[in-house]
Amino acid sequence: MDKRHIITVLVLHKPSVLQRISGLFARRWFNISSITVGTTENPDIARMTIVVKGDDTHLEQVLKQLNKLVEVVKVKDLKHNNYVERELCIVKIHAPTESGKSQITQYANIFRGSIVDLSAETITVEITGDESKINAFLDLVRPLGIKEVARTGLTALMRGSKILKSNKK
Amino acid sequence: MNGAEALIKALEAEGTKVIFGYPGGVLVSFYESLCDSNMIHILTRHEQAAAHMADGYARVSGKAGVCIGTSGPGATNLVTGVATAHMDSSPVIALTGQVSSNIIGDDAFQEIDSFGIFMPITKHNFQIRQADDLVDIMRKAHEIATTGRPGPVHVDMPSDILTGELSKAVKIPADINISSYKPTTVGHPLQIKKTLEAIMNSKKPLILAGGGVSIAHASEELLEFAELLNIPVCTTLMGKGCISEKHELSTGLTGMHGTHASNNLIDKCDLLIAVGCRFSDRVTGKVSEFAPNAKVIHMDIDPAEIGKNVSVDIPIVGDAKRILQDLIKQLKKQKRKHEELSTSENTLENSNSKFLDISEWSDEVKKLKEESEKELSVTAEEKQKTKETKETKEEEKIEKIEKIHPKVAIYDLMEAIYDIDPELENTYVTTDVGQNQMWMARYFKFKKDALITSGGLGTMGFGFPAALGVKFAKPKANVISISGDGGFLMNSQELATMAHYDIPVVAVIFNNRALGMVHQLQSVLNNRQSQIDLGETPDFIQLAHSYGVMAERVSNSKDLKETLKKAILMNKPYVIEVMIDSGYAVKVVAPGANLTKMIEPENKEPCSEKILFKDMVSKL
Ligand SMILES: Cc1ncc(C[n+]2csc(CCOP(=O)(O)OP(=O)(O)O)c2C)c(N)n1
């Protein structure tokens, strides 16, 4: 059965690493639902969070093939919801009237979003949270008219004191 | 010291003796510095061949093989050779020149993204961004190529880096720590324990040995392991010869072109012990019906191979040699204990005396092997079939040409080679891809892993240049390449290289005037012939002569044996064209079918309906 898996990959912070990883996914027909990359506390290491869909055998291959790449330091599949996931979304909503604007502001407050830009015709909201929270917010404002959405894709960390460390040393 | 000089120093430090390559504008500084080195450079006639030579060299020497090509077309010409090495886990270092770094990305003359192109067909690759990194990267490249599961590594070198001065003196690092690269070599003790238990509980165990056994130099251990337990061994194409095929435990090739015995044993076994193989589709046939009754143990250095194609009950990641040694040690201990127990009168179970009792299974193996042998041996009828056919050579002259049955030809080759080297200690045979390869795989019995073939990518044009590379690794060995007429023509320009350096390799061409393997596939799949007729060009004898290479055409069994012996003993570049009966197909398992369902394709001559250009014009 196809499940959604969140994979964290620590990689050497080098040119073309993203190409190597995306190439691996493309060539083996692993579908990426989302991928984010950013720096970490260690300037030599970058962290990627990759969301893939597939059954367990598929996941195992994804993990093993990623692990084979020379620039990959550590791969982990974040299991059992034992992690914190966040995504940033900026959405521009059609709001030509004052009442529309106040309505959106109210929604944004409830979802702990914030208004980051305003024009005569539009209002732009920034919202962070897990995928379902953002989806819920977007569903809510959709009837008002979404002009544009930018989402970062998911990033995640394990809960508690556990950290991801290279075991290849 | 400039980058090119540093590169030469780095290669020398790695023990590189020979480089196969082809120069170009961006490599001028490299070739200039090469003048000051003792390393040999072989100027091939095509970069693809340079890569195959480096590959052949690597497979036999156990060291990395080095090839080099210029930027742009030089790099792209290397691609097929490097991809071939990648699929067969061969440690090739592929160096490419690149345009100067200040114009990278500008679509400069002969610029190509070789870094991007080589990425998916190498174990790893580098693009050098500063001259000072060159030496370290060359060390890393060799380390990655030759350890763990070996594979090709590509290094792209912009021209200004080769000409640029280093800011510091060259220091060759003895050890290099690649923090993110640590292959596992030692098998997990718990998995080893589970393996031993599974073996002791099995009634019908079978070993499936792949190319990983040869790569790990674990043939001796494999044999000892098999003999300790009396377990039969079948092999993949890449594993062929890792156990002597004349040994009574050997059941021969398995898979699409496998023997009746091996394929049926896989179907019947209750425990499959796979060593260093990757369960390719050519081996498994229909995966869901592969080894249906068996628990599967899979030992491999590459964890990603385990569970990729076939689900595995006991995985053991590590070096095949180490794992087998561990298993043997434990087995010997158990055996000793067992013997002590069964001889001591005090034990209750002393009647239950055998260490591992699989005698019934051994009888079954024997029976299946006998059946296989019948099918594999040459019948009187086949020998007779060496037949005479009439062929129109030129306009009016009609020549009679005899043709040899391919099975007979293989047996002749085998006899000639074994007559010269009875233990096959000093002989290597390369094949190309096609029926010639499968005939060799089915009928030629190897005593050691002396077969060099393109198993993974199945690259036509591989065999002949690879043989030239092998000769540089083992200058004293007899090196024979076997190709079809189609495949030989794909790199026949290397006759020039062979002639120029006077490299003593015997190139045997099986001329059936057809793309035999595709012809056969067509008859299995839909029985319509299309584009498999190679016609009667060229005259291989004249072709060889034009390069100054000795050549002979043979069309009967006696001549083949004698000519091959003569050519091997002469130790000169030699071409032997063997006229082969094109109407003979090998038994196959149809693609994706169950292994036990082998079919014998209809024997048919390729139709030689030839349409000339002038007749095509009306369609243009
Ligand atoms: C470079 C390349 N192109 C095409 C193929 C597909 N192919 C596999 S076998 C074969 C026919 C080979 O013919 P030949 O070399 O004459 O050998 P034969 O099968 O007749 O022994 C072809 C075209 C291939 N393996 N490699």
Tab-separated table of N, CA and C in Angstrom, chain B residues 63-204:
chain	number	residue	atom	x	y	z
B	63	LYS	N	43.208	-4.162	-10.459
B	63	LYS	CA	43.513	-2.753	-10.193
B	63	LYS	C	42.573	-1.896	-11.028
B	64	ALA	N	42.578	-0.596	-10.752
B	64	ALA	CA	41.747	0.273	-11.576
B	64	ALA	C	42.336	0.349	-12.982
B	65	GLY	N	41.454	0.439	-13.968
B	65	GLY	CA	41.879	0.673	-15.352
B	65	GLY	C	41.626	2.134	-15.670
B	66	VAL	N	42.576	2.776	-16.342
B	66	VAL	CA	42.446	4.219	-16.568
B	66	VAL	C	42.257	4.512	-18.049
B	67	CYS	N	41.257	5.340	-18.358
B	67	CYS	CA	41.094	5.795	-19.735
B	67	CYS	C	40.889	7.305	-19.742
B	68	ILE	N	41.169	7.917	-20.875
B	68	ILE	CA	41.065	9.369	-20.952
B	68	ILE	C	40.542	9.792	-22.318
B	69	GLY	N	39.704	10.816	-22.312
B	69	GLY	CA	39.188	11.364	-23.558
B	69	GLY	C	39.096	12.875	-23.439
B	70	THR	N	39.056	13.523	-24.570
B	70	THR	CA	39.025	14.978	-24.558
B	70	THR	C	37.618	15.492	-24.247
B	71	SER	N	37.476	16.795	-24.132
B	71	SER	CA	36.162	17.377	-23.839
B	71	SER	C	35.182	17.089	-24.978
B	72	GLY	N	33.925	17.308	-24.757
B	72	GLY	CA	32.912	17.171	-25.813
B	72	GLY	C	32.821	15.768	-26.366
B	73	PRO	N	33.127	15.589	-27.655
B	73	PRO	CA	32.928	14.273	-28.283
B	73	PRO	C	33.812	13.186	-27.687
B	74	GLY	N	34.974	13.556	-27.195
B	74	GLY	CA	35.847	12.555	-26.552
B	74	GLY	C	35.143	11.987	-25.344
B	75	ALA	N	34.554	12.861	-24.565
B	75	ALA	CA	33.837	12.440	-23.362
B	75	ALA	C	32.613	11.611	-23.734
B	76	THR	N	31.834	12.082	-24.710
B	76	THR	CA	30.609	11.331	-25.034
B	76	THR	C	30.948	9.975	-25.651
B	77	ASN	N	32.055	9.893	-26.366
B	77	ASN	CA	32.453	8.592	-26.904
B	77	ASN	C	32.843	7.608	-25.805
B	78	LEU	N	33.282	8.111	-24.688
B	78	LEU	CA	33.643	7.217	-23.577
B	78	LEU	C	32.407	6.612	-22.900
B	79	VAL	N	31.272	7.266	-23.095
B	79	VAL	CA	30.083	6.952	-22.291
B	79	VAL	C	29.707	5.467	-22.312
B	80	THR	N	29.613	4.872	-23.500
B	80	THR	CA	29.173	3.473	-23.578
B	80	THR	C	30.123	2.549	-22.818
B	81	GLY	N	31.407	2.843	-22.934
B	81	GLY	CA	32.391	2.014	-22.235
B	81	GLY	C	32.274	2.159	-20.726
B	82	VAL	N	32.067	3.374	-20.275
B	82	VAL	CA	31.972	3.611	-18.830
B	82	VAL	C	30.669	2.997	-18.292
B	83	ALA	N	29.595	3.149	-19.043
B	83	ALA	CA	28.320	2.568	-18.611
B	83	ALA	C	28.426	1.046	-18.537
B	84	THR	N	29.167	0.465	-19.451
B	84	THR	CA	29.381	-0.987	-19.447
B	84	THR	C	30.099	-1.401	-18.162
B	85	ALA	N	31.146	-0.646	-17.820
B	85	ALA	CA	31.904	-0.933	-16.598
B	85	ALA	C	31.013	-0.762	-15.371
B	86	HIS	N	30.152	0.232	-15.417
B	86	HIS	CA	29.265	0.498	-14.282
B	86	HIS	C	28.338	-0.682	-14.028
B	87	MET	N	27.733	-1.187	-15.089
B	87	MET	CA	26.777	-2.276	-14.922
B	87	MET	C	27.455	-3.563	-14.457
B	88	ASP	N	28.745	-3.702	-14.749
B	88	ASP	CA	29.447	-4.915	-14.334
B	88	ASP	C	30.391	-4.673	-13.153
B	89	SER	N	30.230	-3.559	-12.471
B	89	SER	CA	31.030	-3.243	-11.270
B	89	SER	C	32.531	-3.348	-11.518
B	90	SER	N	32.996	-2.676	-12.536
B	90	SER	CA	34.422	-2.732	-12.865
B	90	SER	C	35.079	-1.389	-12.541
B	91	PRO	N	36.213	-1.420	-11.832
B	91	PRO	CA	36.828	-0.169	-11.373
B	91	PRO	C	37.597	0.582	-12.460
B	92	VAL	N	36.885	1.365	-13.215
B	92	VAL	CA	37.511	2.154	-14.277
B	92	VAL	C	37.611	3.607	-13.807
B	93	ILE	N	38.758	4.225	-14.054
B	93	ILE	CA	38.868	5.664	-13.813
B	93	ILE	C	38.788	6.331	-15.183
B	94	ALA	N	37.731	7.093	-15.391
B	94	ALA	CA	37.543	7.760	-16.680
B	94	ALA	C	37.867	9.241	-16.513
B	95	LEU	N	38.915	9.679	-17.196
B	95	LEU	CA	39.305	11.080	-17.105
B	95	LEU	C	38.817	11.800	-18.350
B	96	THR	N	38.249	12.974	-18.172
B	96	THR	CA	37.888	13.751	-19.362
B	96	THR	C	38.442	15.156	-19.228
B	97	GLY	N	38.887	15.689	-20.347
B	97	GLY	CA	39.253	17.100	-20.394
B	97	GLY	C	37.974	17.915	-20.475
B	98	GLN	N	38.071	19.156	-20.087
B	98	GLN	CA	36.903	20.046	-20.154
B	98	GLN	C	37.398	21.416	-20.626
B	99	VAL	N	36.509	22.187	-21.175
B	99	VAL	CA	36.915	23.535	-21.600
B	99	VAL	C	37.349	24.324	-20.359
B	100	SER	N	38.038	25.406	-20.609
B	100	SER	CA	38.574	26.219	-19.533
B	100	SER	C	37.446	26.712	-18.615
B	101	SER	N	37.714	26.758	-17.315
B	101	SER	CA	36.617	27.024	-16.380
B	101	SER	C	35.983	28.408	-16.569
B	102	ASN	N	36.729	29.356	-17.136
B	102	ASN	CA	36.111	30.676	-17.310
B	102	ASN	C	35.063	30.705	-18.422
B	103	ILE	N	35.022	29.649	-19.257
B	103	ILE	CA	33.978	29.636	-20.296
B	103	ILE	C	32.989	28.480	-20.124
B	104	ILE	N	33.101	27.754	-18.999
B	104	ILE	CA	32.115	26.685	-18.752
B	104	ILE	C	30.724	27.315	-18.643
B	105	GLY	N	29.786	26.718	-19.320
B	105	GLY	CA	28.428	27.252	-19.293
B	105	GLY	C	28.127	28.181	-20.455
B	106	ASP	N	29.148	28.476	-21.275
B	106	ASP	CA	28.935	29.389	-22.412
B	106	ASP	C	28.707	28.647	-23.726
B	107	ASP	N	28.536	27.333	-23.665
B	107	ASP	CA	28.460	26.541	-24.891
B	107	ASP	C	29.676	26.763	-25.766
B	108	ALA	N	30.824	26.704	-25.139
B	108	ALA	CA	32.078	26.916	-25.858
B	108	ALA	C	32.324	25.754	-26.815
B	109	PHE	N	33.305	25.911	-27.676
B	109	PHE	CA	33.666	24.853	-28.611
B	109	PHE	C	34.009	23.580	-27.833
B	110	GLN	N	33.400	22.506	-28.184
B	110	GLN	CA	33.595	21.191	-27.553
B	110	GLN	C	33.265	21.176	-26.066
B	111	GLU	N	32.345	22.029	-25.665
B	111	GLU	CA	31.889	21.949	-24.275
B	111	GLU	C	30.688	21.016	-24.196
B	112	ILE	N	30.702	20.157	-23.216
B	112	ILE	CA	29.523	19.334	-22.940
B	112	ILE	C	29.482	19.134	-21.433
B	113	ASP	N	28.301	18.966	-20.880
B	113	ASP	CA	28.197	18.745	-19.436
B	113	ASP	C	28.560	17.293	-19.130
B	114	SER	N	29.834	16.985	-19.264
B	114	SER	CA	30.202	15.576	-19.055
B	114	SER	C	29.998	15.182	-17.595
B	115	PHE	N	30.145	16.127	-16.706
B	115	PHE	CA	29.890	15.823	-15.291
B	115	PHE	C	28.454	15.314	-15.121
B	116	GLY	N	27.522	16.013	-15.748
B	116	GLY	CA	26.120	15.593	-15.682
B	116	GLY	C	25.867	14.294	-16.427
B	117	ILE	N	26.513	14.122	-17.562
B	117	ILE	CA	26.289	12.921	-18.376
B	117	ILE	C	26.811	11.668	-17.670
B	118	PHE	N	27.951	11.794	-17.013
B	118	PHE	CA	28.552	10.621	-16.385
B	118	PHE	C	27.938	10.295	-15.013
B	119	MET	N	27.234	11.262	-14.450
B	119	MET	CA	26.722	11.067	-13.086
B	119	MET	C	25.934	9.763	-12.928
B	120	PRO	N	24.944	9.508	-13.779
B	120	PRO	CA	24.163	8.276	-13.551
B	120	PRO	C	24.849	6.988	-13.994
B	121	ILE	N	25.993	7.070	-14.642
B	121	ILE	CA	26.632	5.827	-15.128
B	121	ILE	C	27.970	5.577	-14.450
B	122	THR	N	28.171	6.227	-13.310
B	122	THR	CA	29.399	5.983	-12.558
B	122	THR	C	29.039	5.731	-11.099
B	123	LYS	N	30.000	5.178	-10.367
B	123	LYS	CA	29.788	5.032	-8.932
B	123	LYS	C	29.843	6.419	-8.294
B	124	HIS	N	30.722	7.233	-8.802
B	124	HIS	CA	30.802	8.614	-8.322
B	124	HIS	C	31.541	9.434	-9.362
B	125	ASN	N	31.341	10.748	-9.356
B	125	ASN	CA	32.203	11.546	-10.220
B	125	ASN	C	32.523	12.914	-9.652
B	126	PHE	N	33.612	13.462	-10.186
B	126	PHE	CA	34.151	14.724	-9.685
B	126	PHE	C	34.337	15.686	-10.849
B	127	GLN	N	34.207	16.969	-10.561
B	127	GLN	CA	34.709	17.962	-11.496
B	127	GLN	C	35.703	18.798	-10.695
B	128	ILE	N	36.907	18.905	-11.207
B	128	ILE	CA	37.935	19.580	-10.427
B	128	ILE	C	37.802	21.082	-10.591
B	129	ARG	N	37.778	21.779	-9.472
B	129	ARG	CA	37.585	23.230	-9.534
B	129	ARG	C	38.855	23.995	-9.207
B	130	GLN	N	39.821	23.359	-8.588
B	130	GLN	CA	41.119	24.006	-8.402
B	130	GLN	C	42.233	22.985	-8.533
B	131	ALA	N	43.327	23.446	-9.104
B	131	ALA	CA	44.458	22.545	-9.368
B	131	ALA	C	44.946	21.875	-8.086
B	132	ASP	N	44.875	22.599	-6.984
B	132	ASP	CA	45.366	22.040	-5.722
B	132	ASP	C	44.590	20.801	-5.269
B	133	ASP	N	43.357	20.648	-5.758
B	133	ASP	CA	42.536	19.498	-5.338
B	133	ASP	C	42.842	18.220	-6.121
B	134	LEU	N	43.549	18.396	-7.235
B	134	LEU	CA	43.714	17.290	-8.190
B	134	LEU	C	44.222	15.988	-7.549
B	135	VAL	N	45.249	16.140	-6.746
B	135	VAL	CA	45.896	14.946	-6.215
B	135	VAL	C	44.988	14.219	-5.216
B	136	ASP	N	44.371	14.991	-4.357
B	136	ASP	CA	43.436	14.394	-3.398
B	136	ASP	C	42.289	13.689	-4.112
B	137	ILE	N	41.779	14.360	-5.117
B	137	ILE	CA	40.629	13.792	-5.833
B	137	ILE	C	41.031	12.516	-6.560
B	138	MET	N	42.222	12.482	-7.095
B	138	MET	CA	42.658	11.267	-7.785
B	138	MET	C	42.760	10.104	-6.789
B	139	ARG	N	43.225	10.405	-5.565
B	139	ARG	CA	43.290	9.379	-4.512
B	139	ARG	C	41.870	8.896	-4.150
B	140	LYS	N	40.994	9.869	-3.984
B	140	LYS	CA	39.600	9.526	-3.652
B	140	LYS	C	38.975	8.705	-4.770
B	141	ALA	N	39.240	9.111	-6.004
B	141	ALA	CA	38.648	8.411	-7.148
B	141	ALA	C	39.063	6.934	-7.120
B	142	HIS	N	40.326	6.679	-6.874
B	142	HIS	CA	40.794	5.288	-6.847
B	142	HIS	C	40.202	4.527	-5.668
B	143	GLU	N	40.143	5.205	-4.536
B	143	GLU	CA	39.591	4.571	-3.341
B	143	GLU	C	38.136	4.148	-3.599
B	144	ILE	N	37.369	5.064	-4.159
B	144	ILE	CA	35.952	4.772	-4.399
B	144	ILE	C	35.800	3.695	-5.472
B	145	ALA	N	36.614	3.784	-6.531
B	145	ALA	CA	36.469	2.835	-7.645
B	145	ALA	C	36.780	1.406	-7.214
B	146	THR	N	37.774	1.247	-6.345
B	146	THR	CA	38.278	-0.116	-6.106
B	146	THR	C	37.773	-0.764	-4.819
B	147	THR	N	37.111	-0.021	-3.946
B	147	THR	CA	36.667	-0.630	-2.686
B	147	THR	C	35.151	-0.844	-2.691
B	148	GLY	N	34.665	-1.533	-1.679
B	148	GLY	CA	33.226	-1.800	-1.596
B	148	GLY	C	32.780	-2.526	-2.857
B	149	ARG	N	31.631	-2.145	-3.386
B	149	ARG	CA	31.264	-2.676	-4.696
B	149	ARG	C	32.002	-1.818	-5.719
B	150	PRO	N	32.958	-2.381	-6.438
B	150	PRO	CA	33.749	-1.532	-7.335
B	150	PRO	C	32.888	-0.911	-8.425
B	151	GLY	N	33.436	0.111	-9.047
B	151	GLY	CA	32.692	0.753	-10.129
B	151	GLY	C	33.491	1.888	-10.699
B	152	PRO	N	33.060	2.377	-11.855
B	152	PRO	CA	33.821	3.448	-12.489
B	152	PRO	C	33.661	4.789	-11.774
B	153	VAL	N	34.730	5.564	-11.794
B	153	VAL	CA	34.691	6.933	-11.272
B	153	VAL	C	35.172	7.857	-12.376
B	154	HIS	N	34.444	8.927	-12.559
B	154	HIS	CA	34.779	9.875	-13.622
B	154	HIS	C	35.336	11.148	-13.008
B	155	VAL	N	36.382	11.688	-13.624
B	155	VAL	CA	36.940	12.965	-13.167
B	155	VAL	C	37.025	13.906	-14.354
B	156	ASP	N	36.315	15.019	-14.261
B	156	ASP	CA	36.300	16.013	-15.333
B	156	ASP	C	37.285	17.126	-14.968
B	157	MET	N	38.149	17.486	-15.938
B	157	MET	CA	39.251	18.391	-15.609
B	157	MET	C	39.321	19.560	-16.588
B	158	PRO	N	38.842	20.725	-16.198
B	158	PRO	CA	38.933	21.883	-17.081
B	158	PRO	C	40.387	22.150	-17.494
B	159	SER	N	40.575	22.638	-18.709
B	159	SER	CA	41.934	22.749	-19.266
B	159	SER	C	42.807	23.699	-18.465
B	160	ASP	N	42.209	24.774	-17.925
B	160	ASP	CA	43.040	25.730	-17.179
B	160	ASP	C	43.521	25.137	-15.864
B	161	ILE	N	42.828	24.087	-15.422
B	161	ILE	CA	43.284	23.438	-14.184
B	161	ILE	C	44.479	22.555	-14.481
B	162	LEU	N	44.481	21.992	-15.679
B	162	LEU	CA	45.640	21.177	-16.066
B	162	LEU	C	46.863	22.051	-16.348
B	163	THR	N	46.622	23.234	-16.873
B	163	THR	CA	47.779	24.101	-17.181
B	163	THR	C	48.147	24.973	-15.978
B	164	GLY	N	47.207	25.140	-15.045
B	164	GLY	CA	47.435	26.052	-13.919
B	164	GLY	C	48.466	25.519	-12.931
B	165	GLU	N	49.189	26.442	-12.317
B	165	GLU	CA	50.209	26.050	-11.334
B	165	GLU	C	49.539	25.716	-10.001
B	166	LEU	N	50.091	24.735	-9.316
B	166	LEU	CA	49.613	24.432	-7.975
B	166	LEU	C	50.207	25.448	-7.003
B	167	SER	N	49.480	25.771	-5.956
B	167	SER	CA	50.001	26.766	-5.024
B	167	SER	C	50.919	26.123	-3.989
B	168	LYS	N	50.863	24.784	-3.919
B	168	LYS	CA	51.715	24.120	-2.931
B	168	LYS	C	52.336	22.873	-3.550
B	169	ALA	N	53.319	22.340	-2.851
B	169	ALA	CA	53.989	21.142	-3.369
B	169	ALA	C	53.016	19.956	-3.325
B	170	VAL	N	53.172	19.049	-4.265
B	170	VAL	CA	52.280	17.886	-4.314
B	170	VAL	C	52.617	16.921	-3.184
B	171	LYS	N	51.620	16.576	-2.423
B	171	LYS	CA	51.806	15.539	-1.410
B	171	LYS	C	50.730	14.479	-1.631
B	172	ILE	N	51.163	13.286	-1.965
B	172	ILE	CA	50.190	12.232	-2.236
B	172	ILE	C	49.681	11.704	-0.897
B	173	PRO	N	48.403	11.815	-0.640
B	173	PRO	CA	47.893	11.309	0.634
B	173	PRO	C	47.918	9.780	0.640
B	174	ALA	N	48.420	9.200	1.715
B	174	ALA	CA	48.475	7.741	1.779
B	174	ALA	C	47.063	7.204	1.974
B	175	ASP	N	46.411	7.726	2.999
B	175	ASP	CA	45.043	7.311	3.256
B	175	ASP	C	44.159	8.504	3.052
B	176	ILE	N	42.984	8.239	2.630
B	176	ILE	CA	42.090	9.366	2.472
B	176	ILE	C	40.815	9.028	3.208
B	177	ASN	N	40.325	9.972	3.952
B	177	ASN	CA	39.121	9.712	4.710
B	177	ASN	C	37.937	10.379	4.015
B	178	ILE	N	37.083	9.570	3.454
B	178	ILE	CA	35.892	10.137	2.844
B	178	ILE	C	34.781	9.895	3.860
B	179	SER	N	34.451	10.953	4.581
B	179	SER	CA	33.610	10.774	5.769
B	179	SER	C	32.299	10.066	5.446
B	180	SER	N	31.791	10.288	4.245
B	180	SER	CA	30.464	9.758	3.956
B	180	SER	C	30.519	8.436	3.193
B	181	TYR	N	31.699	7.851	3.063
B	181	TYR	CA	31.822	6.611	2.288
B	181	TYR	C	32.527	5.535	3.103
B	182	LYS	N	31.769	4.623	3.646
B	182	LYS	CA	32.350	3.541	4.449
B	182	LYS	C	31.663	2.222	4.122
B	183	PRO	N	32.143	1.503	3.112
B	183	PRO	CA	31.478	0.233	2.793
B	183	PRO	C	31.631	-0.796	3.913
B	184	THR	N	30.598	-1.592	4.096
B	184	THR	CA	30.636	-2.660	5.099
B	184	THR	C	31.303	-3.884	4.481
B	185	THR	N	32.292	-4.450	5.163
B	185	THR	CA	32.936	-5.629	4.582
B	185	THR	C	32.713	-6.893	5.409
B	186	VAL	N	32.456	-6.703	6.699
B	186	VAL	CA	32.325	-7.874	7.566
B	186	VAL	C	30.852	-8.235	7.742
B	187	GLY	N	30.537	-9.488	7.483
B	187	GLY	CA	29.155	-9.937	7.624
B	187	GLY	C	28.708	-9.928	9.076
B	188	HIS	N	27.486	-9.594	9.314
B	188	HIS	CA	26.957	-9.520	10.672
B	188	HIS	C	26.881	-10.912	11.304
B	189	PRO	N	27.473	-11.081	12.504
B	189	PRO	CA	27.534	-12.425	13.125
B	189	PRO	C	26.160	-13.067	13.308
B	190	LEU	N	25.171	-12.268	13.625
B	190	LEU	CA	23.838	-12.830	13.828
B	190	LEU	C	23.293	-13.416	12.526
B	191	GLN	N	23.543	-12.695	11.432
B	191	GLN	CA	23.054	-13.177	10.141
B	191	GLN	C	23.809	-14.443	9.732
B	192	ILE	N	25.089	-14.470	10.072
B	192	ILE	CA	25.886	-15.668	9.770
B	192	ILE	C	25.325	-16.860	10.539
B	193	LYS	N	24.961	-16.604	11.795
B	193	LYS	CA	24.399	-17.668	12.618
B	193	LYS	C	23.085	-18.170	12.008
B	194	LYS	N	22.264	-17.212	11.604
B	194	LYS	CA	20.979	-17.587	10.998
B	194	LYS	C	21.190	-18.393	9.723
B	195	THR	N	22.217	-18.006	8.964
B	195	THR	CA	22.520	-18.716	7.725
B	195	THR	C	22.865	-20.176	8.014
B	196	LEU	N	23.712	-20.360	9.023
B	196	LEU	CA	24.110	-21.728	9.355
B	196	LEU	C	22.904	-22.557	9.777
B	197	GLU	N	22.034	-21.930	10.557
B	197	GLU	CA	20.825	-22.652	10.982
B	197	GLU	C	19.980	-23.038	9.780
B	198	ALA	N	19.818	-22.069	8.887
B	198	ALA	CA	18.974	-22.329	7.707
B	198	ALA	C	19.563	-23.460	6.876
B	199	ILE	N	20.879	-23.468	6.751
B	199	ILE	CA	21.520	-24.536	5.967
B	199	ILE	C	21.255	-25.886	6.627
B	200	MET	N	21.450	-25.931	7.958
B	200	MET	CA	21.286	-27.206	8.652
B	200	MET	C	19.835	-27.700	8.606
B	201	ASN	N	18.924	-26.772	8.435
B	201	ASN	CA	17.515	-27.170	8.372
B	201	ASN	C	17.040	-27.458	6.951
B	202	SER	N	17.937	-27.292	5.985
B	202	SER	CA	17.461	-27.452	4.610
B	202	SER	C	17.641	-28.881	4.133
B	203	LYS	N	16.805	-29.227	3.174
B	203	LYS	CA	16.907	-30.549	2.557
B	203	LYS	C	17.448	-30.416	1.142
B	204	LYS	N	17.157	-29.243	0.547
B	204	LYS	CA	17.523	-29.058	-0.861
B	204	LYS	C	18.198	-27.703	-1.077
